[in-house]
Short mmCIF file of C-alpha atoms in Angstrom, two decimals:
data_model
loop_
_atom_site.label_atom_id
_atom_site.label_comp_id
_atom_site.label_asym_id
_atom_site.label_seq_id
_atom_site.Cartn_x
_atom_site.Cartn_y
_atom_site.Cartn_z
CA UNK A 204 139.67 -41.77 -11.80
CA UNK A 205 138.51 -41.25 -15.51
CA UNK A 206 138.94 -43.92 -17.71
CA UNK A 207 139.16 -43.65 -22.04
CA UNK A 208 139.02 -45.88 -24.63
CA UNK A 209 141.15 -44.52 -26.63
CA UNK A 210 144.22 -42.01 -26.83
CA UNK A 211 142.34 -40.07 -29.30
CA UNK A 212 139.78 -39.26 -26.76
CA UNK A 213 142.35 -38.64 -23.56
CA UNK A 214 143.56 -35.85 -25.66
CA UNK A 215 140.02 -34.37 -26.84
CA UNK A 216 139.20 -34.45 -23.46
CA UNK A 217 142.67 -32.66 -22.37
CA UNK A 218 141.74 -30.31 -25.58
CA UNK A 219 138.01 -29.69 -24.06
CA UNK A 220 139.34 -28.93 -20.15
CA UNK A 221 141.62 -26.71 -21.86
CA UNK A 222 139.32 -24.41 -23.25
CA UNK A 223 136.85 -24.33 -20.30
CA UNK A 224 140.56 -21.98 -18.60
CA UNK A 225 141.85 -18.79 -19.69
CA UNK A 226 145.07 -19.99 -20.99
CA UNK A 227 144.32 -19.97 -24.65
CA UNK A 228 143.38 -16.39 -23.97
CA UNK A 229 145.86 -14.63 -22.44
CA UNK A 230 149.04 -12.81 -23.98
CA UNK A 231 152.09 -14.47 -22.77
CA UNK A 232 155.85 -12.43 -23.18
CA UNK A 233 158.88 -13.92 -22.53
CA UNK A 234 162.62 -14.15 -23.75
CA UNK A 235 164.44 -17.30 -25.65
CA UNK A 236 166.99 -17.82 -28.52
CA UNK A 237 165.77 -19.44 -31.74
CA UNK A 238 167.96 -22.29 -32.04
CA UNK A 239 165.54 -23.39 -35.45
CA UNK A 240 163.90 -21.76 -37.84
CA UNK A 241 162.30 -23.27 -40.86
CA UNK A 242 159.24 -23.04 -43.65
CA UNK A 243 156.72 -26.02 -43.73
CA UNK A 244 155.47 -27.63 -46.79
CA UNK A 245 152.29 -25.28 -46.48
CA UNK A 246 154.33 -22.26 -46.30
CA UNK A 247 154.00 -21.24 -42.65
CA UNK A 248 156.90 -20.30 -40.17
CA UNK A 249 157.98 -23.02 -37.63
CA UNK A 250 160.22 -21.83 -35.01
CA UNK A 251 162.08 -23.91 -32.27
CA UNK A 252 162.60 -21.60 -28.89
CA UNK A 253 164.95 -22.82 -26.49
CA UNK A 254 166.85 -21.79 -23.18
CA UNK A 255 169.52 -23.85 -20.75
CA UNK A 256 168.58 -23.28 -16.98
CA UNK A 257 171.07 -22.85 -14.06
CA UNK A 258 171.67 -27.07 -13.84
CA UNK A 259 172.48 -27.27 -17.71
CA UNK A 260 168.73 -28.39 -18.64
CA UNK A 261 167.32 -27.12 -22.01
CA UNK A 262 164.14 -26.39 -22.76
CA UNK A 263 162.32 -26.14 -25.72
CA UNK A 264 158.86 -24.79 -27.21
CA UNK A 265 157.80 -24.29 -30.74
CA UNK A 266 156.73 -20.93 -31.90
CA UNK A 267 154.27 -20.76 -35.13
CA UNK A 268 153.41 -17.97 -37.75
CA UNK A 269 151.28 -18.14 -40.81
CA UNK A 270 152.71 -17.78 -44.40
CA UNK A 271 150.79 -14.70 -44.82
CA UNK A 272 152.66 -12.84 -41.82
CA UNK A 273 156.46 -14.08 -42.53
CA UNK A 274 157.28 -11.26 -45.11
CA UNK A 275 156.01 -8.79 -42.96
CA UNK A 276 157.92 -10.22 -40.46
CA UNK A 277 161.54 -9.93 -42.31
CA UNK A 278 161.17 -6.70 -43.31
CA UNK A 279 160.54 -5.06 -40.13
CA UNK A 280 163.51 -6.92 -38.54
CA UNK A 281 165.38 -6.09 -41.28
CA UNK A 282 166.73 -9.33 -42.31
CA UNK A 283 167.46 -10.61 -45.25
CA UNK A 284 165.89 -14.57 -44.57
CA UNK A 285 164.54 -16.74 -41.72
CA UNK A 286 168.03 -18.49 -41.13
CA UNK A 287 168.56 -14.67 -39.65
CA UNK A 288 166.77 -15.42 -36.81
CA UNK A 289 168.82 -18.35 -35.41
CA UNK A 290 171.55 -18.15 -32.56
CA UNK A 291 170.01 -14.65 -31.41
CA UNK A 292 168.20 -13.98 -28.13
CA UNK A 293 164.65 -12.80 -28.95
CA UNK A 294 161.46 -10.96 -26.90
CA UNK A 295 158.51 -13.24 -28.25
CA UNK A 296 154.62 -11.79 -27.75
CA UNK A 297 151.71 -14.79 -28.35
CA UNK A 298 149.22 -16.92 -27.50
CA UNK A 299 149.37 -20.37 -26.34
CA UNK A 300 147.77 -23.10 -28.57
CA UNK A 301 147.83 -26.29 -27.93
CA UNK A 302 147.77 -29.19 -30.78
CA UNK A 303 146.36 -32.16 -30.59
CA UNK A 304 147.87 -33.92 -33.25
CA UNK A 305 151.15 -34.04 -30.82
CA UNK A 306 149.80 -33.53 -27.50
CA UNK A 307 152.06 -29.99 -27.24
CA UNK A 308 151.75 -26.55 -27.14
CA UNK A 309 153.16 -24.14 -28.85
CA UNK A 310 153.18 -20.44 -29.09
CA UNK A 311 151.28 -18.53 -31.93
CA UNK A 312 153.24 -15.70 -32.53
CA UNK A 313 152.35 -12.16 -32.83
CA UNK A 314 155.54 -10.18 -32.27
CA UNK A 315 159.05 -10.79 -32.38
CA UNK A 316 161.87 -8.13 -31.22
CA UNK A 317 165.17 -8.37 -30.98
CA UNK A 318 167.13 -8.24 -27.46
CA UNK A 319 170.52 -6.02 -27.87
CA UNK A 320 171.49 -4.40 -30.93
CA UNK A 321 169.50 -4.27 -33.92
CA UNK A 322 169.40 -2.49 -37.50
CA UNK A 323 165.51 -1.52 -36.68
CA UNK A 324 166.53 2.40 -36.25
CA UNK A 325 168.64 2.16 -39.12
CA UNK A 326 165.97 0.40 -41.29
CA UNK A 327 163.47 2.88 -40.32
CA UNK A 328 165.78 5.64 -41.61
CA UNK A 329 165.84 3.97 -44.57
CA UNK A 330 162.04 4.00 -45.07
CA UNK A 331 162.20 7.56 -44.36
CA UNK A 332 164.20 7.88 -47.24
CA UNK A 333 162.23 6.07 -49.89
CA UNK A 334 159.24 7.97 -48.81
CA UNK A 335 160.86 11.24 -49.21
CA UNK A 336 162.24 10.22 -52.64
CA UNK A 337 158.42 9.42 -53.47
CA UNK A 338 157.35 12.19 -52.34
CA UNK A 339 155.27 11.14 -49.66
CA UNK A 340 156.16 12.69 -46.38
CA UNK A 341 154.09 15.28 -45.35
CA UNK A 342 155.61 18.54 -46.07
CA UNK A 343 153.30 20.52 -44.28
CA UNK A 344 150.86 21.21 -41.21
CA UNK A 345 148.22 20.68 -41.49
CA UNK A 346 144.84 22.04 -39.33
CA UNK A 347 141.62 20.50 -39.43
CA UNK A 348 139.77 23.69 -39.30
CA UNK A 349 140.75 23.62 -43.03
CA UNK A 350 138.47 20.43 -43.53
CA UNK A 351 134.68 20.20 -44.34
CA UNK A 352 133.08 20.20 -40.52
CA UNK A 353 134.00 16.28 -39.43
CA UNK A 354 130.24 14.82 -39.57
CA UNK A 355 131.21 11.14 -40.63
CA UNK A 356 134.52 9.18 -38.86
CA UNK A 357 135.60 5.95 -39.96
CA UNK A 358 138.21 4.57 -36.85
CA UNK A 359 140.90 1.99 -37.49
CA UNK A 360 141.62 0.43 -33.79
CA UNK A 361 141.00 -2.69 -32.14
CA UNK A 362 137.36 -2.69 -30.28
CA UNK A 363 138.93 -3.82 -26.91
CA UNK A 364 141.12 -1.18 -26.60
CA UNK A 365 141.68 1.32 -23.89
CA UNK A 366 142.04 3.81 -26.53
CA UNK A 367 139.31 3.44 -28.52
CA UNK A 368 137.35 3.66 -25.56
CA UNK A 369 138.96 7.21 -25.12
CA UNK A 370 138.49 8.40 -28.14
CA UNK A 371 134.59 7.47 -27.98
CA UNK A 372 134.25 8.83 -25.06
CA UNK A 373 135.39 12.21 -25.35
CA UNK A 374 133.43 12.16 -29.02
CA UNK A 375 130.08 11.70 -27.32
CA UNK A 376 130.97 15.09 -25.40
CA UNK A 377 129.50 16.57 -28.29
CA UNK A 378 126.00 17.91 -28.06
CA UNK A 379 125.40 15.85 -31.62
CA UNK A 380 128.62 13.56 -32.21
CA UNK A 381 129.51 12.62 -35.73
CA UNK A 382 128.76 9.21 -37.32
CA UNK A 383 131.53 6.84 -35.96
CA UNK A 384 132.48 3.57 -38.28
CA UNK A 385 134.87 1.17 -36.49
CA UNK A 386 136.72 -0.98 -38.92
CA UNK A 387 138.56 -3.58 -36.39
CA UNK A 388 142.12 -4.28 -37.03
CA UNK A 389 144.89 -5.73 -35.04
CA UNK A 390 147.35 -2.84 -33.42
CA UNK A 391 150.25 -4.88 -32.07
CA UNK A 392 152.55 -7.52 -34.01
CA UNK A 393 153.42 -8.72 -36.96
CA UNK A 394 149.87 -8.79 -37.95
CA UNK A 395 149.77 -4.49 -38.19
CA UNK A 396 150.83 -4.16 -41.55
CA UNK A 397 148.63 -6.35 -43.52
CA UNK A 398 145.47 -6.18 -41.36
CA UNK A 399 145.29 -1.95 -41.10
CA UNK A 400 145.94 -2.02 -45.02
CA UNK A 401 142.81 -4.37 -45.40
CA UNK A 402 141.08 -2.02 -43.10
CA UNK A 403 141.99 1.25 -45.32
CA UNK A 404 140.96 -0.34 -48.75
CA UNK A 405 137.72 -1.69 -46.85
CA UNK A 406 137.14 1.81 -45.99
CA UNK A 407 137.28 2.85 -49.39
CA UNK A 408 135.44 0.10 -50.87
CA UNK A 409 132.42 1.16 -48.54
CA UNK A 410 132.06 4.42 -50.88
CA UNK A 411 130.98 6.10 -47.57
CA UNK A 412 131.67 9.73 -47.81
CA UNK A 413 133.90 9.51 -44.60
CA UNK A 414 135.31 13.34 -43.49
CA UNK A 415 138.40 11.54 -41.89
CA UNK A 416 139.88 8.33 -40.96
CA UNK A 417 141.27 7.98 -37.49
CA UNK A 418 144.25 5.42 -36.95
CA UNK A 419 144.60 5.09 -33.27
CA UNK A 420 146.29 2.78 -30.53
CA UNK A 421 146.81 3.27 -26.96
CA UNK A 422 150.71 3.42 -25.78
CA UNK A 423 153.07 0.63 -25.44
CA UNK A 424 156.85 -0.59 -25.51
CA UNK A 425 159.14 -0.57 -29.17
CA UNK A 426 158.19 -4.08 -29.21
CA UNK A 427 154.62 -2.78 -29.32
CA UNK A 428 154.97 -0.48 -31.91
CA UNK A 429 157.53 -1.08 -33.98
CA UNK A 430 155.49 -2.86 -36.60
CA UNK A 431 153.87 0.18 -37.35
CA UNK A 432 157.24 1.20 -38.96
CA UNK A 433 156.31 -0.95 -42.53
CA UNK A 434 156.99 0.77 -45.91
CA UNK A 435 154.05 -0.78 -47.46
CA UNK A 436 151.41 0.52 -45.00
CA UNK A 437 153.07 3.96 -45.01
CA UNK A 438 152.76 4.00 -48.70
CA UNK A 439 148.65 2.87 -48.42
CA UNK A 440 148.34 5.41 -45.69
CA UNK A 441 149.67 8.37 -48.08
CA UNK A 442 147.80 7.24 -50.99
CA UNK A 443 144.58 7.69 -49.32
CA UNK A 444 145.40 10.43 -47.14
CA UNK A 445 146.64 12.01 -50.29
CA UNK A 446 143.71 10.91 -52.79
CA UNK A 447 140.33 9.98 -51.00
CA UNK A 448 140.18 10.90 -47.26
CA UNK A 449 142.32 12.52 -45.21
CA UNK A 450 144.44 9.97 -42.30
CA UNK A 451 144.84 11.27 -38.19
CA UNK A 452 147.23 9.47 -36.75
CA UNK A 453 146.99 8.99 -32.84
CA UNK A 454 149.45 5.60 -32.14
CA UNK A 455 151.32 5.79 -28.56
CA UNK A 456 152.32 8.26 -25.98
CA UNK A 457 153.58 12.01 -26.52
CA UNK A 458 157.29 10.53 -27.23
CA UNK A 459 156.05 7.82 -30.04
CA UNK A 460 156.26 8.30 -33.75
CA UNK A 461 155.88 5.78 -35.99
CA UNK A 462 156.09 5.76 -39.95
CA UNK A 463 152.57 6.03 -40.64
CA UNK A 464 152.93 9.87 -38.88
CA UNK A 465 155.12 11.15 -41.66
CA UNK A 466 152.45 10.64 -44.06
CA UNK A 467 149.21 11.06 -42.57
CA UNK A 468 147.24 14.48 -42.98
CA UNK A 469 147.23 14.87 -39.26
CA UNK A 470 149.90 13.47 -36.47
CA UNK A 471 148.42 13.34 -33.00
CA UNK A 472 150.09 12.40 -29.55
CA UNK A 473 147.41 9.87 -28.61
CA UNK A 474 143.89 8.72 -29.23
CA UNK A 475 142.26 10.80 -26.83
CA UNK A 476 144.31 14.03 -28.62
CA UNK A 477 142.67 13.17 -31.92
CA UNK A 478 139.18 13.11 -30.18
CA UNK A 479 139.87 16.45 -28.71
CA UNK A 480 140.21 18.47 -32.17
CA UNK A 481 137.85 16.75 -33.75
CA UNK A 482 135.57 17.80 -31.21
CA UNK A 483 136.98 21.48 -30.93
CA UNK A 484 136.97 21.24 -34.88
CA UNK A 485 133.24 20.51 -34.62
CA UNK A 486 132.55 23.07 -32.31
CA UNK A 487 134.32 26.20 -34.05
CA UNK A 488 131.86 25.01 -37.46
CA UNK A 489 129.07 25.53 -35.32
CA UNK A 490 129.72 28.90 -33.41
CA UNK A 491 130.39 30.40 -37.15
CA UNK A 492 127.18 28.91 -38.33
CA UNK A 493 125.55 30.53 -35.60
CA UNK A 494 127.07 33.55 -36.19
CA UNK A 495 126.37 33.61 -39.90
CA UNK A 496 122.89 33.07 -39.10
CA UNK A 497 122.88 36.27 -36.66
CA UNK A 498 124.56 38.40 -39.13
CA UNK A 499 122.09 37.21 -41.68
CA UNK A 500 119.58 38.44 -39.82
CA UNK A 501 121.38 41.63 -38.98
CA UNK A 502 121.67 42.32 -42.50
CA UNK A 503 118.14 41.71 -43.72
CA UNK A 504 117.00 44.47 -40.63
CA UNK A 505 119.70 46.51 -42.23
CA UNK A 506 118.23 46.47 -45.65
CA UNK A 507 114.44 46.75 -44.48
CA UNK A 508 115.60 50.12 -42.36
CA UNK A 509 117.04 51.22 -45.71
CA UNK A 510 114.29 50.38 -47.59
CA UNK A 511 112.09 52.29 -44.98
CA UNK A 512 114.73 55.79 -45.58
CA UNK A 513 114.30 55.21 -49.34
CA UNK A 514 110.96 55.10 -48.86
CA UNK A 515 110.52 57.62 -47.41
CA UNK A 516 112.60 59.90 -49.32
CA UNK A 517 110.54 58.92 -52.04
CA UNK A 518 107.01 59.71 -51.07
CA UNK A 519 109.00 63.05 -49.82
CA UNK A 520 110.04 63.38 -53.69
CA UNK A 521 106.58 62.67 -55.16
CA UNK A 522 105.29 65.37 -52.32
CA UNK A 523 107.74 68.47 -53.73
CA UNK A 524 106.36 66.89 -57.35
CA UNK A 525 102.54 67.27 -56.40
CA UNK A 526 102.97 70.66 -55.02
CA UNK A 527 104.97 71.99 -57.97
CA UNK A 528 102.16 70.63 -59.97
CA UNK A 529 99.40 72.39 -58.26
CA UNK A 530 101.49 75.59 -58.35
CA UNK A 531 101.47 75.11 -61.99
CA UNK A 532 97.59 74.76 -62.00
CA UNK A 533 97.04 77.70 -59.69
CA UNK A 534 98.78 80.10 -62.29
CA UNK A 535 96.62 78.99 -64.56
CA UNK A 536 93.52 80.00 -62.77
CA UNK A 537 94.69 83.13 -61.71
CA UNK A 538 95.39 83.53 -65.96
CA UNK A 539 91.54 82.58 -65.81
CA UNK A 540 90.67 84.98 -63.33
CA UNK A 541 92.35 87.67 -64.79
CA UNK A 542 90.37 87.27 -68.09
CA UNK A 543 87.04 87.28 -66.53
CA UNK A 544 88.17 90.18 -65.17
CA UNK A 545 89.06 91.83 -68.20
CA UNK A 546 85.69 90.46 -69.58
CA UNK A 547 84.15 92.26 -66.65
CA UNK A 548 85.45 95.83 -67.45
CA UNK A 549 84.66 95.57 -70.67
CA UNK A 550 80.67 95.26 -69.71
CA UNK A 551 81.03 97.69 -67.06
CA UNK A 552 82.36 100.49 -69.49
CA UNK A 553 80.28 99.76 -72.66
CA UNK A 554 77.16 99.43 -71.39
CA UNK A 555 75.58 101.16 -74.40
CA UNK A 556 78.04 99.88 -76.78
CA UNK A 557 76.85 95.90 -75.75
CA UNK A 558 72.86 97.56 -76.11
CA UNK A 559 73.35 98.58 -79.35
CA UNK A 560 75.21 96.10 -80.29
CA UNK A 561 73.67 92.66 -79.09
CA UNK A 562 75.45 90.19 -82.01
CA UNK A 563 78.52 91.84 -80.09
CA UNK A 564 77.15 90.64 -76.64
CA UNK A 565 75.76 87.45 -77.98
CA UNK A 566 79.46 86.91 -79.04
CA UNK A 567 80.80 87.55 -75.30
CA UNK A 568 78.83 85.51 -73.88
CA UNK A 569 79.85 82.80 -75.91
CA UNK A 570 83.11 83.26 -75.80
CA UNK A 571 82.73 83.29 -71.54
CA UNK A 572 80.80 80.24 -71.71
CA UNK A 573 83.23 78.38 -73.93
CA UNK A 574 86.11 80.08 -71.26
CA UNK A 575 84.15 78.36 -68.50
CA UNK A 576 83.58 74.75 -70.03
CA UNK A 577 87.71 74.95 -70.38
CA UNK A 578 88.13 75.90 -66.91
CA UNK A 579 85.78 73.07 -65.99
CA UNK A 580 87.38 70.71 -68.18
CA UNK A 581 90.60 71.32 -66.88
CA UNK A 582 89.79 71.13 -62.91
CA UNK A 583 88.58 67.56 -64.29
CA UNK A 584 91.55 66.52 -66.16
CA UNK A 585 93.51 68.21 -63.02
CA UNK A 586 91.58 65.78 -60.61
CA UNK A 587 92.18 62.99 -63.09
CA UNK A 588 95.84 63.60 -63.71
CA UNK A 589 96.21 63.43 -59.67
CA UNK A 590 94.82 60.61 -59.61
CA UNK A 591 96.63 59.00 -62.00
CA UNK A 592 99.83 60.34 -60.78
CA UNK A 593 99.15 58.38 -57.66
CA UNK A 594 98.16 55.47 -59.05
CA UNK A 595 101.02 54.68 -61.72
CA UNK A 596 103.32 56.10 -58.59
CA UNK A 597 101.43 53.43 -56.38
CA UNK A 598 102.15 50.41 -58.60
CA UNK A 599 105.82 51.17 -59.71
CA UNK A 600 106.58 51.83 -55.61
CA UNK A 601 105.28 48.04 -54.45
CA UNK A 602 106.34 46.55 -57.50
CA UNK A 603 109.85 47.93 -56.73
CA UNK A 604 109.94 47.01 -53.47
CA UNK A 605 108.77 43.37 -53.82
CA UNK A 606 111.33 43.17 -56.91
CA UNK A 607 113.84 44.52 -54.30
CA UNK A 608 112.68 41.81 -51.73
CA UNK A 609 112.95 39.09 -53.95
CA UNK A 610 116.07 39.81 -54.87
CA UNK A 611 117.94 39.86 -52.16
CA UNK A 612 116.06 36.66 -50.70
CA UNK A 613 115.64 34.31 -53.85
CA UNK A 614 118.46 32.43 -52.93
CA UNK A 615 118.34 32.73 -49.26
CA UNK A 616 117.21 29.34 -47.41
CA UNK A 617 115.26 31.96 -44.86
CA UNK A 618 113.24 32.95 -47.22
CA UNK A 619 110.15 31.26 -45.75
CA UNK A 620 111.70 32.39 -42.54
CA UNK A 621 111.20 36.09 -43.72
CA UNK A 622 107.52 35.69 -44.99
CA UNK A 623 106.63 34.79 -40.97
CA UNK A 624 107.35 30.74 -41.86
CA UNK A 625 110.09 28.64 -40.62
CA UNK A 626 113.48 27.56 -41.27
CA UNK A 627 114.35 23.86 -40.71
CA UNK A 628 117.53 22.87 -39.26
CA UNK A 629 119.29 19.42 -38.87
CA UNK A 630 123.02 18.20 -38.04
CA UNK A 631 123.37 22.06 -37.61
CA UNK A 632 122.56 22.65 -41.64
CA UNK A 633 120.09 24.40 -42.91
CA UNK A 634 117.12 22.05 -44.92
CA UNK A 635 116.16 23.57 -48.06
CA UNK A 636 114.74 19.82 -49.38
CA UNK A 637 113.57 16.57 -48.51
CA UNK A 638 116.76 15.00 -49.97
CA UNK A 639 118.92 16.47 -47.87
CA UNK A 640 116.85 14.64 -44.29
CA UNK A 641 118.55 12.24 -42.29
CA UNK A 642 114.95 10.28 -41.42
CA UNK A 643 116.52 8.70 -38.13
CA UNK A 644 117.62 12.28 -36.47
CA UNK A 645 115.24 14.99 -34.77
CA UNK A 646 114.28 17.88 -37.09
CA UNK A 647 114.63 21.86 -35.68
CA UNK A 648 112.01 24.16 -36.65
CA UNK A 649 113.31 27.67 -35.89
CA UNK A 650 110.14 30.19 -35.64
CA UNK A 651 110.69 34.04 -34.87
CA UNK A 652 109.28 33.75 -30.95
CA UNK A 653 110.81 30.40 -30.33
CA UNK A 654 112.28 26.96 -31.43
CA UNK A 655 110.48 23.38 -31.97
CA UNK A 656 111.92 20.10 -31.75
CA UNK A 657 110.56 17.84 -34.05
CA UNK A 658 110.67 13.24 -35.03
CA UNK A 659 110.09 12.78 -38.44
CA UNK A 660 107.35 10.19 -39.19
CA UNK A 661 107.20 10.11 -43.05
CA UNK A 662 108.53 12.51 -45.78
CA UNK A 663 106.94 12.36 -49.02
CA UNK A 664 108.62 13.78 -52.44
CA UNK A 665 106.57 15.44 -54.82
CA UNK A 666 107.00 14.01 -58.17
CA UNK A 667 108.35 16.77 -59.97
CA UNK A 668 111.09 16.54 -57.79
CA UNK A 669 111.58 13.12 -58.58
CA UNK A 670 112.15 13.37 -62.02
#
């Protein structure tokens, strides 16, 4: 027996056994007509549930929602007040709360959907309409390939769901999965609307450089989804989609569509869908990259076997040039030989003529001598000229060739690579600076013979950079 002093304390005591269960914790559904329905002085929703048993015997249970949910509420049932809710059989979602001020419980509320006919199809036909007027359907397909590869996510979901858990898990497939953000957000009830547009401007106040949002939930009934179907977040959805980052849509099974996937950039069939093409989206980035980089390196062995032919073409050039000059040269000796020659005859037949005559001789002589010193001179200024040939030749050649080298590499990142250094690689992009290091990932250094795998301890900036 357990004895209290005072009623106050019998119920904190009820309150406290209360919450040692599971009963404030679990989702209860269930059916009733809303015989009452009425706004408190603080503005929230009080609803009175009730339901006559086989004998005649009603029973009754109050159902609560807060002020800030009951607009939300009327629009997706497509009433026009609260009053609309009485004398109607309804499929109520909540949680049990119990209050201590009365000793009862009562139901916090988290979706409400009418049993029988309703105008829901009809009003979501109707937001179909406004959005088209405003120009805010999608009126195209789009692909993600089009997209910047997908390196930062932000994810709208609840954390406890089954498909968030999908879509992480077939993420991580990835050799090197993208930054994932989760921004929670409730993704059943009347509480959709308001919480996933909080989520979206949070998003956006973060001034994260997100790639893509992802808005996904698991499947589930109508009653599940049909909250989803709200004007106002279809509009928030569009505006970002449309202005900052681009929206995928994953909410249900194959057969669900809701509002928010005639305005996102993306509609997918479920969570683990949208997980999927990122992933394949991710992948296709990186097999081009790959393949750039081979045909980079195709082309520079392209242009150095090119440069070889020119080359060689060249020195084959400066070869005809060389022997057309010492063709030149050799006439001009045989002109010199030839005038010896004649010198020669000239002794031989005036023997006498050069005795009596020695001023004559004296003449000859000089005149051979001074012959000589020009045949000397030139063999020097031949030797010289050669020389010179193959030195101006020489200097223009290399200087063309490194000119030519530079050229095409200047703006290459692999421009260390091709002067026997390294090129650095991280998040499958090339690093041509410090600025551009993520400090908390591994760094590749890409060699010719080989690959290196790399943790960053410190990275300094040089203070020219800085400024």
């Amino acid at each position: 027996m357990k004895k209290f002093k005072s009623l106050l304390e019998l119920i904190n005591w009820i309150s406290l056994e209360l919450e040692k269960t599971n009963l404030f914790d679990d989702t209860v559904v269930f059916e009733g007509d809303i015989s009452r329905a009425k706004i408190s002085s603080a503005g929230d929703l009080f609803i009175e549930v009730s339901q006559r048993n086989e004998k005649g015997k009603t029973f009754k249970i109050n159902v609560f929602l807060s002020r800030y949910y009951i607009k939300t509420l009327i629009d997706n049932l497509g009433l026009k007040n609260i009053k609309e809710l009485e004398n109607k059989s309804w499929n109520f979602l909540g949680k049990i709360s119990f209050w201590p001020t009365t000793s009862t419980f009562a139901i916090r509320l988290q979706s409400l959907f009418p049993l029988g006919d309703s105008k829901l199809e009809k009003r979501r036909k109707e937001i179909i309409k406004r959005l088209k007027i405003k120009g805010l359907l999608r009126e195209r397909e789009n692909k993600l390939e089009s997209l910047q590869p997908i390196r930062k996510i932000a994810v709208i979901s609840s954390e406890t769901a089954a498909g968030y858990g999908d879509f992480i898990k077939n993420i991580n497939k990835l050799k090197n999965p993208p930054l994932i953000h989760l921004y929670p957000s409730s993704m059943q009830g009347v509480e959709v609307p308001i919480n996933v547009s909080k989520a979206l401007k949070r998003i956006i106040e973060s001034k994260i450089n997100y790639d893509v949002i992802a808005l996904i939930r698991g499947g589930g009934s109508q009653s599940d989804l049909m909250y989803f179907d709200d004007y106002n977040l279809a509009e928030n959805i569009a505006w970002v989609s449309n202005n900052k980052i681009p929206v995928l849509t994953g909410i249900g099974h194959e057969q669900d569509i809701t509002i928010p996937d005639y305005v996102s950039y993306m509609r997918f069939s479920t969570p683990t869908e949208v997980a999927r093409s990122i992933v394949n989206q991710i992948e296709v980035f990186n097999n081009q990259i790959n393949d750039n980089f081979q045909n980079i390196i195709y082309s520079i062995n392209n242009i150095f076997l090119h440069a070889e032919f020119y080359t060689k073409n060249i020195l084959n050039n400066l070869s005809v040039l060389i022997d057309q000059f010492f063709e030149e040269e050799k006439n001009k000796m045989n002109v010199y030989h030839n005038s010896l020659t004649f010198f020669e005859r000239i002794l031989e037949n005036s023997e006498s003529f050069i005795s009596k005559e020695l001023n004559s001789f004296d003449f000859i002589s000089k005149y051979i001598n001074n012959e000589i010193n020009i045949i000397k001179n030139d063999n020097y200024n031949i030797e010289k000229t050669i020389r010179n040939l193959f030195e101006v030749y020489e200097s223009n050649l290399l200087k063309k060739l490194n000119d030519y080298y530079l050229e095409i590499t200047k703006n290459s990142p692999f421009s260390s690579f091709l002067s026997g250094g390294a090129v650095l690689v991280q998040n499958s992009e090339v690093i041509d600076s410090v600025y551009k290091l993520d400090k908390k990932k591994n760094l590749e250094i890409k060699l010719r013979d080989g690959e290196v795998e790399s943790i960053i301890k410190e990275v300094k900036y040089y203070k020219e950079e800085m400024k």
